[in-house]
Coordinates of C-alpha atoms in Angstrom, one line a residue:
Chain A
M1 CA 115.0 112.2 86.8
N2 CA 118.0 114.3 88.3
L3 CA 117.6 113.3 91.8
S4 CA 121.1 113.8 94.4
P5 CA 120.7 110.5 97.1
H6 CA 122.0 113.6 99.0
H7 CA 117.8 114.5 98.9
P8 CA 116.1 114.3 102.3
R9 CA 113.5 112.8 100.9
F10 CA 115.8 110.5 98.3
L11 CA 114.4 106.8 98.9
S12 CA 110.5 107.9 98.4
L13 CA 111.3 110.0 95.2
K14 CA 113.5 107.6 94.0
T15 CA 110.5 104.9 94.1
R16 CA 108.2 107.2 92.7
D17 CA 110.6 107.3 90.1
D18 CA 111.2 103.7 89.8
L19 CA 107.2 103.2 89.7
V20 CA 106.7 105.7 86.6
K21 CA 109.0 103.8 85.1
A22 CA 107.2 100.8 86.0
V23 CA 104.1 101.8 84.3
A24 CA 105.3 103.0 81.1
S25 CA 107.4 99.7 80.8
G26 CA 103.4 97.8 81.3
L27 CA 104.7 96.9 84.6
V28 CA 102.6 98.5 86.8
A29 CA 98.7 99.9 85.8
P30 CA 98.3 103.9 86.3
Q31 CA 96.6 103.4 89.1
G32 CA 99.1 101.3 90.9
L33 CA 100.5 104.9 90.9
I34 CA 97.6 106.2 93.0
A35 CA 97.8 103.3 95.3
Q36 CA 101.5 103.9 95.6
G37 CA 100.4 107.6 97.0
R38 CA 98.4 106.4 99.8
G39 CA 101.2 104.0 100.7
E40 CA 103.6 106.9 101.3
A41 CA 101.0 108.9 103.0
F42 CA 100.1 106.1 105.3
D43 CA 104.4 105.4 105.7
Y44 CA 105.1 108.9 106.6
L45 CA 102.3 108.4 110.1
I46 CA 104.1 105.9 110.9
G47 CA 107.2 107.8 110.8
E48 CA 108.4 105.6 107.5
R49 CA 109.7 102.9 109.8
T50 CA 108.7 99.8 110.6
M51 CA 106.9 99.5 113.6
P52 CA 107.6 97.3 116.7
T53 CA 103.9 95.8 116.1
A54 CA 104.7 95.1 112.4
S55 CA 107.8 92.7 113.4
I56 CA 105.3 90.9 115.9
A57 CA 103.1 90.3 113.0
T58 CA 106.2 89.5 110.7
L59 CA 107.2 86.4 113.2
A60 CA 103.7 85.3 113.1
A61 CA 103.4 85.7 109.3
V62 CA 106.7 83.5 108.9
A63 CA 105.6 80.7 111.7
L64 CA 102.1 80.6 108.8
L65 CA 104.3 80.7 105.9
L66 CA 106.8 77.7 106.7
E67 CA 104.2 75.2 108.7
A68 CA 101.4 75.6 105.4
K69 CA 101.4 73.1 103.4
S70 CA 100.8 74.9 100.0
P71 CA 101.8 78.4 100.8
V72 CA 101.4 81.2 97.9
I73 CA 102.8 84.7 97.3
S74 CA 100.1 87.1 95.6
V75 CA 102.1 88.9 93.0
N76 CA 100.4 92.1 91.6
G77 CA 102.6 94.5 89.4
N78 CA 103.1 97.5 92.2
A79 CA 104.4 93.8 94.1
A80 CA 106.7 93.0 91.5
A81 CA 107.9 96.7 90.6
L82 CA 108.9 97.5 93.9
A83 CA 110.5 94.2 95.5
G84 CA 110.3 91.6 92.4
K85 CA 113.8 90.1 93.5
E86 CA 112.6 90.2 97.2
I87 CA 109.3 88.3 96.8
V88 CA 111.7 85.7 95.0
N89 CA 114.0 85.2 97.7
L90 CA 111.1 85.1 100.1
A91 CA 109.5 82.8 98.5
C92 CA 112.6 80.2 97.8
T93 CA 113.7 80.8 101.8
V94 CA 110.1 79.2 102.6
S95 CA 109.1 77.1 100.1
A96 CA 106.2 79.1 98.8
S97 CA 105.0 79.3 95.3
I98 CA 104.4 82.9 93.2
E99 CA 101.3 83.6 91.5
V100 CA 100.4 86.6 89.4
N101 CA 96.8 88.4 90.0
L102 CA 95.9 91.7 89.6
F103 CA 92.5 94.0 89.5
H104 CA 93.7 95.5 85.9
R105 CA 94.3 92.4 84.3
T106 CA 95.6 92.0 80.6
L107 CA 97.8 88.9 79.5
E108 CA 100.6 91.2 78.3
R109 CA 101.0 92.4 82.1
E110 CA 100.8 89.5 83.2
E111 CA 103.3 87.5 81.1
L112 CA 105.4 90.8 81.4
I113 CA 105.5 90.2 85.5
A114 CA 106.5 86.7 85.1
R115 CA 109.3 87.4 83.3
H116 CA 110.3 90.2 85.4
L117 CA 110.0 87.5 88.3
K118 CA 111.9 85.2 86.1
N119 CA 115.2 87.0 85.6
F120 CA 115.4 87.2 89.4
G121 CA 115.7 83.9 89.4
A122 CA 111.9 82.4 89.6
K123 CA 111.5 78.6 87.9
V124 CA 107.6 79.0 87.5
I125 CA 105.0 82.0 87.4
L126 CA 101.1 80.4 88.8
G127 CA 98.1 82.7 87.7
V128 CA 99.4 83.3 83.7
G129 CA 96.5 83.6 81.3
S130 CA 94.6 80.7 81.1
A131 CA 96.0 79.4 83.8
A132 CA 93.7 81.0 85.9
S133 CA 91.1 78.6 85.2
K134 CA 89.1 78.4 89.0
T135 CA 87.0 81.1 90.4
I136 CA 86.9 82.4 94.0
G137 CA 83.7 83.2 95.0
G138 CA 82.4 87.2 96.5
I139 CA 84.9 89.0 94.3
S140 CA 83.3 91.1 91.4
S141 CA 86.3 91.9 89.7
P142 CA 89.2 89.7 87.2
R143 CA 90.7 89.1 90.7
A144 CA 88.4 86.5 91.0
K145 CA 90.4 84.1 88.4
V146 CA 93.3 81.7 90.4
D147 CA 95.3 79.0 89.4
P148 CA 93.9 75.8 90.8
N149 CA 97.7 74.9 91.1
G150 CA 98.3 78.0 93.4
I151 CA 96.0 80.0 95.3
G152 CA 93.1 77.7 94.4
K153 CA 94.9 74.8 96.4
A154 CA 96.8 77.0 98.8
D155 CA 96.3 76.9 102.8
V156 CA 98.2 80.3 103.3
V157 CA 98.6 83.1 100.9
L158 CA 101.0 86.0 101.2
I159 CA 99.3 89.0 100.0
P160 CA 101.0 91.9 99.4
L161 CA 99.2 95.5 98.7
E162 CA 95.8 94.2 98.0
D163 CA 92.0 94.8 97.9
G164 CA 89.6 94.2 100.3
D165 CA 87.3 92.3 98.2
R166 CA 90.0 89.6 97.7
A167 CA 91.4 89.6 100.8
Q168 CA 87.8 88.9 102.1
A169 CA 87.4 86.1 99.9
L170 CA 90.1 84.2 100.5
E171 CA 89.7 84.2 104.0
N172 CA 86.1 83.0 103.5
E173 CA 87.8 80.0 101.5
G174 CA 88.9 78.7 104.8
K175 CA 93.1 80.5 103.6
R176 CA 94.6 81.9 106.0
V177 CA 96.0 85.6 104.5
I178 CA 98.8 87.5 105.3
A179 CA 98.7 90.9 104.7
I180 CA 101.2 93.9 103.7
D181 CA 99.2 97.4 103.8
L182 CA 100.2 100.0 105.5
N183 CA 96.8 101.5 106.7
P184 CA 95.6 99.6 109.6
M185 CA 92.0 100.4 108.9
S186 CA 91.4 99.2 106.0
R187 CA 89.5 96.5 105.2
T188 CA 92.5 94.1 103.7
S189 CA 93.8 94.6 107.1
Q190 CA 90.6 94.4 109.4
V191 CA 90.0 91.0 107.2
A192 CA 93.5 88.5 107.1
S193 CA 94.4 86.2 109.6
V194 CA 98.4 88.6 110.3
T195 CA 98.6 92.0 109.0
I196 CA 102.0 93.5 109.0
V197 CA 101.0 97.1 108.9
D198 CA 104.7 98.3 106.8
N199 CA 105.9 99.6 103.3
L200 CA 106.4 96.5 101.3
V201 CA 109.8 97.5 100.5
R202 CA 111.3 97.0 104.5
A203 CA 108.2 94.0 104.9
I204 CA 109.3 91.5 102.7
P205 CA 113.4 91.7 103.9
A206 CA 112.2 91.5 107.5
L207 CA 110.2 88.5 106.3
I208 CA 113.2 86.9 104.5
E209 CA 115.7 87.6 107.7
S210 CA 112.7 86.1 110.0
S211 CA 112.3 83.0 107.5
R212 CA 116.1 82.1 107.9
K213 CA 116.3 82.1 111.5
M214 CA 113.1 80.3 112.3
K215 CA 113.3 77.6 109.0
K216 CA 115.1 75.6 111.9
L217 CA 112.3 75.6 114.8
P218 CA 110.0 72.6 115.5
P219 CA 106.4 73.3 114.7
S220 CA 105.4 72.9 118.1
Q221 CA 107.5 76.4 118.7
L222 CA 106.2 77.9 115.2
E223 CA 102.4 76.9 116.5
K224 CA 103.2 79.0 119.1
Y225 CA 104.1 81.9 117.4
I226 CA 100.6 81.6 115.8
S227 CA 98.7 81.2 118.7
S228 CA 99.8 83.7 120.6
F229 CA 99.1 86.2 118.1
N230 CA 96.3 88.9 118.1
N231 CA 95.5 90.7 114.9
E232 CA 92.7 92.4 116.1
R233 CA 95.1 93.5 119.0
N234 CA 97.7 93.9 117.3
L235 CA 96.3 96.7 114.7
A236 CA 94.6 98.8 117.6
N237 CA 98.3 99.4 118.9
A238 CA 100.0 99.9 115.3
M239 CA 96.8 102.6 115.7
E240 CA 97.8 103.8 119.1
Q241 CA 101.5 103.8 117.8
I242 CA 100.2 106.6 114.4
V243 CA 98.4 108.6 117.2
Q244 CA 101.3 109.1 119.4
Y245 CA 103.0 109.9 116.2
L246 CA 100.5 112.5 115.4
Q247 CA 99.8 114.3 118.8
G248 CA 104.0 114.1 118.7
W249 CA 103.1 116.8 115.8
I250 CA 100.3 118.8 117.7
K251 CA 102.7 119.3 120.6
N252 CA 105.8 120.8 118.0
Chain B
M1 CA 85.9 101.4 83.5
N2 CA 82.3 99.9 84.6
L3 CA 81.4 101.1 88.0
S4 CA 78.3 101.7 89.2
P5 CA 77.1 105.0 91.3
H6 CA 76.0 102.9 93.7
H7 CA 79.1 101.5 94.8
P8 CA 80.0 102.8 98.6
R9 CA 83.4 104.5 96.8
F10 CA 81.9 105.5 93.6
L11 CA 82.7 109.5 93.9
S12 CA 86.3 108.1 95.0
L13 CA 87.0 105.3 92.8
K14 CA 85.3 107.6 89.6
T15 CA 88.2 110.6 90.7
R16 CA 90.7 108.0 89.8
D17 CA 89.4 107.3 86.7
D18 CA 89.3 110.4 85.7
L19 CA 92.9 111.4 86.8
V20 CA 93.5 108.3 85.1
K21 CA 92.2 109.1 81.8
A22 CA 93.4 112.9 82.1
V23 CA 97.2 110.9 82.5
A24 CA 96.1 109.1 79.3
S25 CA 95.4 113.0 77.6
G26 CA 98.4 114.2 78.6
L27 CA 97.0 116.9 81.1
V28 CA 98.4 114.9 84.5
A29 CA 101.9 113.5 84.5
P30 CA 101.8 110.2 86.1
Q31 CA 103.2 111.3 89.2
G32 CA 99.4 113.4 89.7
L33 CA 98.7 109.7 90.6
I34 CA 101.2 109.5 93.1
A35 CA 100.0 112.7 94.7
Q36 CA 96.6 111.8 94.5
G37 CA 96.9 108.9 95.9
R38 CA 98.4 110.8 98.8
G39 CA 96.1 112.7 99.0
E40 CA 93.2 110.1 99.0
A41 CA 94.8 109.3 102.2
F42 CA 94.6 111.8 104.1
D43 CA 91.3 112.8 103.4
Y44 CA 90.3 109.2 104.6
L45 CA 92.4 110.6 107.9
I46 CA 89.8 113.3 107.8
G47 CA 86.6 111.1 107.4
E48 CA 86.4 112.6 103.6
R49 CA 84.5 115.2 104.6
T50 CA 85.0 119.2 105.0
M51 CA 86.4 119.4 108.6
P52 CA 85.4 122.9 110.4
T53 CA 88.8 124.0 110.8
A54 CA 88.8 124.3 107.0
S55 CA 85.9 125.7 106.8
I56 CA 87.4 128.9 109.2
A57 CA 90.4 128.9 106.5
T58 CA 88.1 129.3 103.7
L59 CA 86.8 132.4 105.2
A60 CA 89.9 134.2 105.9
A61 CA 90.8 133.1 102.2
V62 CA 88.2 134.3 100.7
A63 CA 88.3 138.0 102.4
L64 CA 92.6 137.4 101.5
L65 CA 91.6 137.2 97.9
L66 CA 88.8 140.2 97.8
E67 CA 91.3 142.5 99.5
A68 CA 94.4 141.5 97.4
K69 CA 95.1 143.8 94.8
S70 CA 96.9 141.4 92.5
P71 CA 95.5 137.7 93.6
V72 CA 96.4 134.3 91.2
I73 CA 95.5 130.9 91.3
S74 CA 98.3 128.8 90.6
V75 CA 97.1 125.7 88.9
N76 CA 98.8 122.6 87.6
G77 CA 97.8 119.2 86.1
N78 CA 95.8 117.6 88.5
A79 CA 94.0 121.1 89.7
A80 CA 93.0 121.5 86.6
A81 CA 91.7 117.8 85.7
L82 CA 89.5 117.7 89.1
A83 CA 88.1 121.1 89.3
G84 CA 89.6 123.1 86.3
K85 CA 85.4 124.2 85.9
E86 CA 85.3 125.5 89.6
I87 CA 89.0 127.3 89.4
V88 CA 87.6 129.3 86.6
N89 CA 84.5 130.0 88.1
L90 CA 86.6 131.1 91.3
A91 CA 88.8 133.4 89.6
C92 CA 85.8 134.9 88.3
T93 CA 84.4 135.5 91.4
V94 CA 87.0 136.8 93.0
S95 CA 88.8 138.5 89.3
A96 CA 92.0 136.6 90.0
S97 CA 94.3 135.8 87.3
I98 CA 95.0 132.0 86.9
E99 CA 98.4 130.8 85.8
V100 CA 100.2 127.7 84.9
N101 CA 102.9 126.5 86.8
L102 CA 103.9 122.9 86.6
F103 CA 106.1 120.6 88.2
H104 CA 106.8 118.4 85.6
R105 CA 107.1 121.1 82.7
T106 CA 106.3 120.4 79.4
L107 CA 105.1 123.4 76.9
E108 CA 103.2 120.9 75.4
R109 CA 101.4 120.6 78.8
E110 CA 101.0 124.0 79.4
E111 CA 99.3 124.3 76.9
L112 CA 96.5 121.3 77.2
I113 CA 96.2 122.3 80.5
A114 CA 95.4 126.3 79.1
R115 CA 93.2 125.2 76.5
H116 CA 91.3 122.9 79.1
L117 CA 90.5 126.2 81.4
K118 CA 89.4 128.0 78.2
N119 CA 86.8 125.6 77.9
F120 CA 85.2 126.6 80.9
G121 CA 85.1 129.9 80.1
A122 CA 88.6 131.6 81.0
K123 CA 90.2 134.5 79.2
V124 CA 93.7 134.3 79.8
I125 CA 95.5 131.8 81.2
L126 CA 99.2 132.9 82.5
G127 CA 102.6 131.1 82.2
V128 CA 102.4 129.5 79.4
G129 CA 106.0 129.3 77.5
S130 CA 108.1 131.9 77.6
A131 CA 106.0 134.2 79.4
A132 CA 107.2 132.2 82.3
S133 CA 109.5 134.6 82.0
K134 CA 110.7 135.3 85.9
T135 CA 112.4 133.2 88.4
I136 CA 111.7 132.9 91.4
G137 CA 114.8 132.4 94.2
G138 CA 115.0 129.4 96.3
I139 CA 113.3 127.0 93.9
S140 CA 115.5 124.1 92.2
S141 CA 112.6 122.6 90.2
P142 CA 111.0 124.2 86.7
R143 CA 108.5 125.5 89.3
A144 CA 111.0 128.4 89.7
K145 CA 109.8 130.4 86.0
V146 CA 106.2 132.9 86.5
D147 CA 104.4 135.4 84.7
P148 CA 106.0 138.5 85.4
N149 CA 102.1 139.9 85.0
G150 CA 100.8 136.8 87.3
I151 CA 102.4 135.4 89.8
G152 CA 105.8 137.3 89.6
K153 CA 103.3 140.8 90.8
A154 CA 100.9 139.1 93.1
D155 CA 100.4 140.1 96.6
V156 CA 98.4 136.8 97.2
V157 CA 98.7 133.4 95.6
L158 CA 96.1 130.2 95.8
I159 CA 98.0 127.2 95.2
P160 CA 95.9 124.1 94.8
L161 CA 97.9 120.8 95.6
E162 CA 101.4 122.7 95.9
D163 CA 104.7 121.2 96.4
G164 CA 106.4 122.4 100.3
D165 CA 109.7 124.6 98.4
R166 CA 107.7 126.8 96.0
A167 CA 105.1 127.7 98.7
Q168 CA 108.0 128.7 101.0
A169 CA 109.1 130.3 98.1
L170 CA 106.5 132.6 97.7
E171 CA 106.2 133.5 101.3
N172 CA 109.6 134.2 101.0
E173 CA 108.9 136.9 98.1
G174 CA 106.8 138.6 100.7
K175 CA 103.1 136.9 99.2
R176 CA 100.6 136.1 100.7
V177 CA 100.0 132.1 100.3
I178 CA 96.7 130.3 100.5
A179 CA 97.3 126.7 99.9
I180 CA 94.4 123.3 99.4
D181 CA 96.3 120.9 101.2
L182 CA 94.9 117.6 102.8
N183 CA 98.0 117.0 104.5
P184 CA 98.0 119.2 107.6
M185 CA 102.0 118.1 108.6
S186 CA 103.3 119.2 105.1
R187 CA 105.2 121.7 104.9
T188 CA 103.0 123.9 102.5
S189 CA 100.7 123.5 104.9
Q190 CA 103.5 124.3 107.7
V191 CA 104.7 128.0 105.7
A192 CA 101.4 129.3 104.1
S193 CA 99.3 132.3 105.4
V194 CA 95.9 130.4 105.1
T195 CA 96.0 126.6 105.0
I196 CA 92.7 124.9 104.2
V197 CA 93.2 121.1 104.5
D198 CA 90.7 119.8 102.6
N199 CA 89.9 117.7 99.6
L200 CA 90.4 120.3 95.9
V201 CA 86.9 118.8 95.1
R202 CA 85.2 120.0 98.2
A203 CA 87.6 123.5 98.7
I204 CA 87.0 125.5 95.5
P205 CA 83.6 125.3 95.9
A206 CA 83.2 125.9 99.2
L207 CA 85.6 129.1 98.4
I208 CA 83.0 129.8 95.4
E209 CA 80.0 130.1 97.9
S210 CA 81.6 132.0 100.5
S211 CA 83.5 134.2 98.1
R212 CA 80.0 135.0 96.6
K213 CA 78.4 136.1 100.3
M214 CA 81.7 138.1 101.5
K215 CA 82.0 140.2 98.2
K216 CA 79.5 142.4 99.6
L217 CA 81.5 142.9 103.0
P218 CA 83.1 146.3 103.5
P219 CA 87.0 146.4 103.8
S220 CA 87.4 146.6 107.2
Q221 CA 85.4 143.5 107.8
L222 CA 87.3 141.9 105.2
E223 CA 90.2 142.2 107.5
K224 CA 88.6 141.2 110.0
Y225 CA 88.4 137.6 108.8
I226 CA 92.2 137.9 107.9
S227 CA 93.8 139.4 111.6
S228 CA 91.9 137.0 113.7
F229 CA 93.0 134.1 112.0
N230 CA 95.7 131.8 113.1
N231 CA 97.3 129.3 110.8
E232 CA 99.3 127.6 113.3
R233 CA 96.3 127.4 115.4
N234 CA 93.9 126.0 112.8
L235 CA 96.1 123.6 111.6
A236 CA 96.7 122.3 115.3
N237 CA 92.9 121.8 115.5
A238 CA 93.0 120.1 112.6
M239 CA 95.5 117.5 113.5
E240 CA 93.4 116.8 116.8
Q241 CA 90.0 116.1 114.4
I242 CA 92.1 113.5 112.6
V243 CA 93.4 112.3 116.2
Q244 CA 90.2 112.0 117.3
Y245 CA 88.6 109.8 114.0
L246 CA 91.8 107.6 114.6
Q247 CA 90.9 107.2 118.3
G248 CA 87.0 106.4 117.5
W249 CA 88.8 103.5 115.2
I250 CA 90.7 102.0 117.4
K251 CA 87.9 101.9 120.2
N252 CA 85.6 100.2 117.3

């Protein structure tokens, strides 16, 4: 695409273009483009910026990741294409494993995503092919399959861009789910322990930055970030901010 | 896709599946899937139903189409894939021409779309290949090219699923633009003469139904539908309805 960096919608249009290329290369399923579009619309409704409620959720998320015994970052095609490098960086900072988990699962695409992440320095990528040998109940899609060394034994799972069934199933298994989801009303957002209502491309760098700072904190302080966080209240605040944004539009 | 018709999201998932297939067959550009996702998100915000404001806009739109000397329905890949049959039906009912106009233009796709619409009984499809010989100012994309026998001489143009640049350019040419757009804040929605904030798959059948009824009305009555319609006020009402829907969510 021939696009000027001065175009007012440059970042949004470039992201679109990147994802269309990622579909052509096989990294992203065509359905991933529809998910991207939904995200774009909700990002628009929050003014395409990180809301204060997202920053609060980010602190709780980092505390959970740092306190976890076996944290795992679950990656699908969109997440790999949009923030592969940053996800590897975050995993390194909080000592988390990375597991591939796809809704539209093919071995070819799993391997492509693993290679893509290894190019950014990831040593091990879990969940590829027969490594995803454990089945989690309550999920009817191929997403039910997880790696026993990864999500299978994880206590905290970060799921960027997820479907509601799986978020619910992971919580039912007693895992703490951190979701990154631009729609505060989605089932994923509603069932997660911590929901960051923000665009992945802003949320992951913010998680990295906070992780670096909070790594030095004692467990007692991390606990405070977790115990003082209320996801339901935080989501309601996110909704309030969206409503205020829309009301501003009506007056104009 | 193996999908049960009893799934609560059946219609939405089936539409997604249809569009992914339409990309595979070349009817829809990959970018069309991102547009579909944006539409899905906004449709969600209006409760996936036709709002009263959309029904009001539909009456004004039908009056414009019936009063027009040379009405044209502009069709892109998404519109053809989602409502090809209904668009041909509407064109027949209001005696409008159909013109293909694509953002991601290729002759192959133009011809595919024309064939697709002819399968539903359309006799002539304008704007294919060199037939789009006239250039409209103010548009930097290939969408600037129009058919002199279609949009080039049209007084009323129905543009389902459109970009803002083109909606503005058509209005600047003195044409009355009827937009079907799920985002009431989009530039297309804001610049059109009549904006139907609704999903295309509900909006076109509603236009057909009203056209059949209103065809019998004298011009003076059609004029009243047009003169009493205020697009700005109607869009503000649509926004109010969305805000109310979101506020309902916060309380729950």
